[in-house]
């Protein structure tokens, strides 16, 4: 399984999960400033 972490801007992180079945999962994480 391959793991790639791409950051766009300062508040958005995009995580791409690649499955052996050639399926791509995209998880968007929003970081809140305290």
PDB file of C-alpha atoms in Angstrom:
ATOM      1  CA  UNK A   1       0.000   0.000   0.000  1.00  0.00           C
ATOM      2  CA  UNK A   2       1.356   3.403  -0.949  1.00  0.00           C
ATOM      3  CA  UNK A   3       0.833   6.495   1.167  1.00  0.00           C
ATOM      4  CA  UNK A   4       1.065  10.040  -0.142  1.00  0.00           C
ATOM      5  CA  UNK A   5       0.453  13.191   1.834  1.00  0.00           C
ATOM      6  CA  UNK A   6      -0.121  16.387  -0.104  1.00  0.00           C
ATOM      7  CA  UNK A   7      -0.609  19.745   1.545  1.00  0.00           C
ATOM      8  CA  UNK A   8      -2.484  22.507  -0.245  1.00  0.00           C
ATOM      9  CA  UNK A   9      -2.513  25.893   1.433  1.00  0.00           C
ATOM     10  CA  UNK A  10      -2.060  26.082   5.199  1.00  0.00           C
ATOM     11  CA  UNK A  11      -5.316  24.564   6.415  1.00  0.00           C
ATOM     12  CA  UNK A  12      -6.017  21.699   4.026  1.00  0.00           C
ATOM     13  CA  UNK A  13      -4.268  18.317   4.007  1.00  0.00           C
ATOM     14  CA  UNK A  14      -5.117  15.752   1.364  1.00  0.00           C
ATOM     15  CA  UNK A  15      -4.336  12.109   2.089  1.00  0.00           C
ATOM     16  CA  UNK A  16      -4.315   9.655  -0.804  1.00  0.00           C
ATOM     17  CA  UNK A  17      -4.620   5.951  -0.019  1.00  0.00           C
ATOM     18  CA  UNK A  18      -3.861   3.539  -2.854  1.00  0.00           C
ATOM     19  CA  UNK A  19      -5.351   0.055  -2.478  1.00  0.00           C
ATOM     20  CA  UNK A  20      -3.824  -3.073  -4.075  1.00  0.00           C
ATOM     21  CA  UNK A  21      -7.154  -3.232  -5.952  1.00  0.00           C
ATOM     22  CA  UNK A  22      -6.174  -0.006  -7.717  1.00  0.00           C
ATOM     23  CA  UNK A  23      -8.757   1.947  -5.741  1.00  0.00           C
ATOM     24  CA  UNK A  24      -7.890   5.437  -4.602  1.00  0.00           C
ATOM     25  CA  UNK A  25      -9.212   6.789  -1.336  1.00  0.00           C
ATOM     26  CA  UNK A  26      -9.076  10.521  -0.718  1.00  0.00           C
ATOM     27  CA  UNK A  27      -9.414  11.890   2.782  1.00  0.00           C
ATOM     28  CA  UNK A  28      -9.612  15.636   3.322  1.00  0.00           C
ATOM     29  CA  UNK A  29      -8.528  16.949   6.707  1.00  0.00           C
ATOM     30  CA  UNK A  30      -9.209  20.539   7.694  1.00  0.00           C
ATOM     31  CA  UNK A  31      -6.945  21.991  10.353  1.00  0.00           C
ATOM     32  CA  UNK A  32      -8.539  24.515  12.667  1.00  0.00           C
ATOM     33  CA  UNK A  33      -6.483  27.319  14.160  1.00  0.00           C
ATOM     34  CA  UNK A  34      -6.755  27.707  17.908  1.00  0.00           C
TER      35      UNK A  34
END
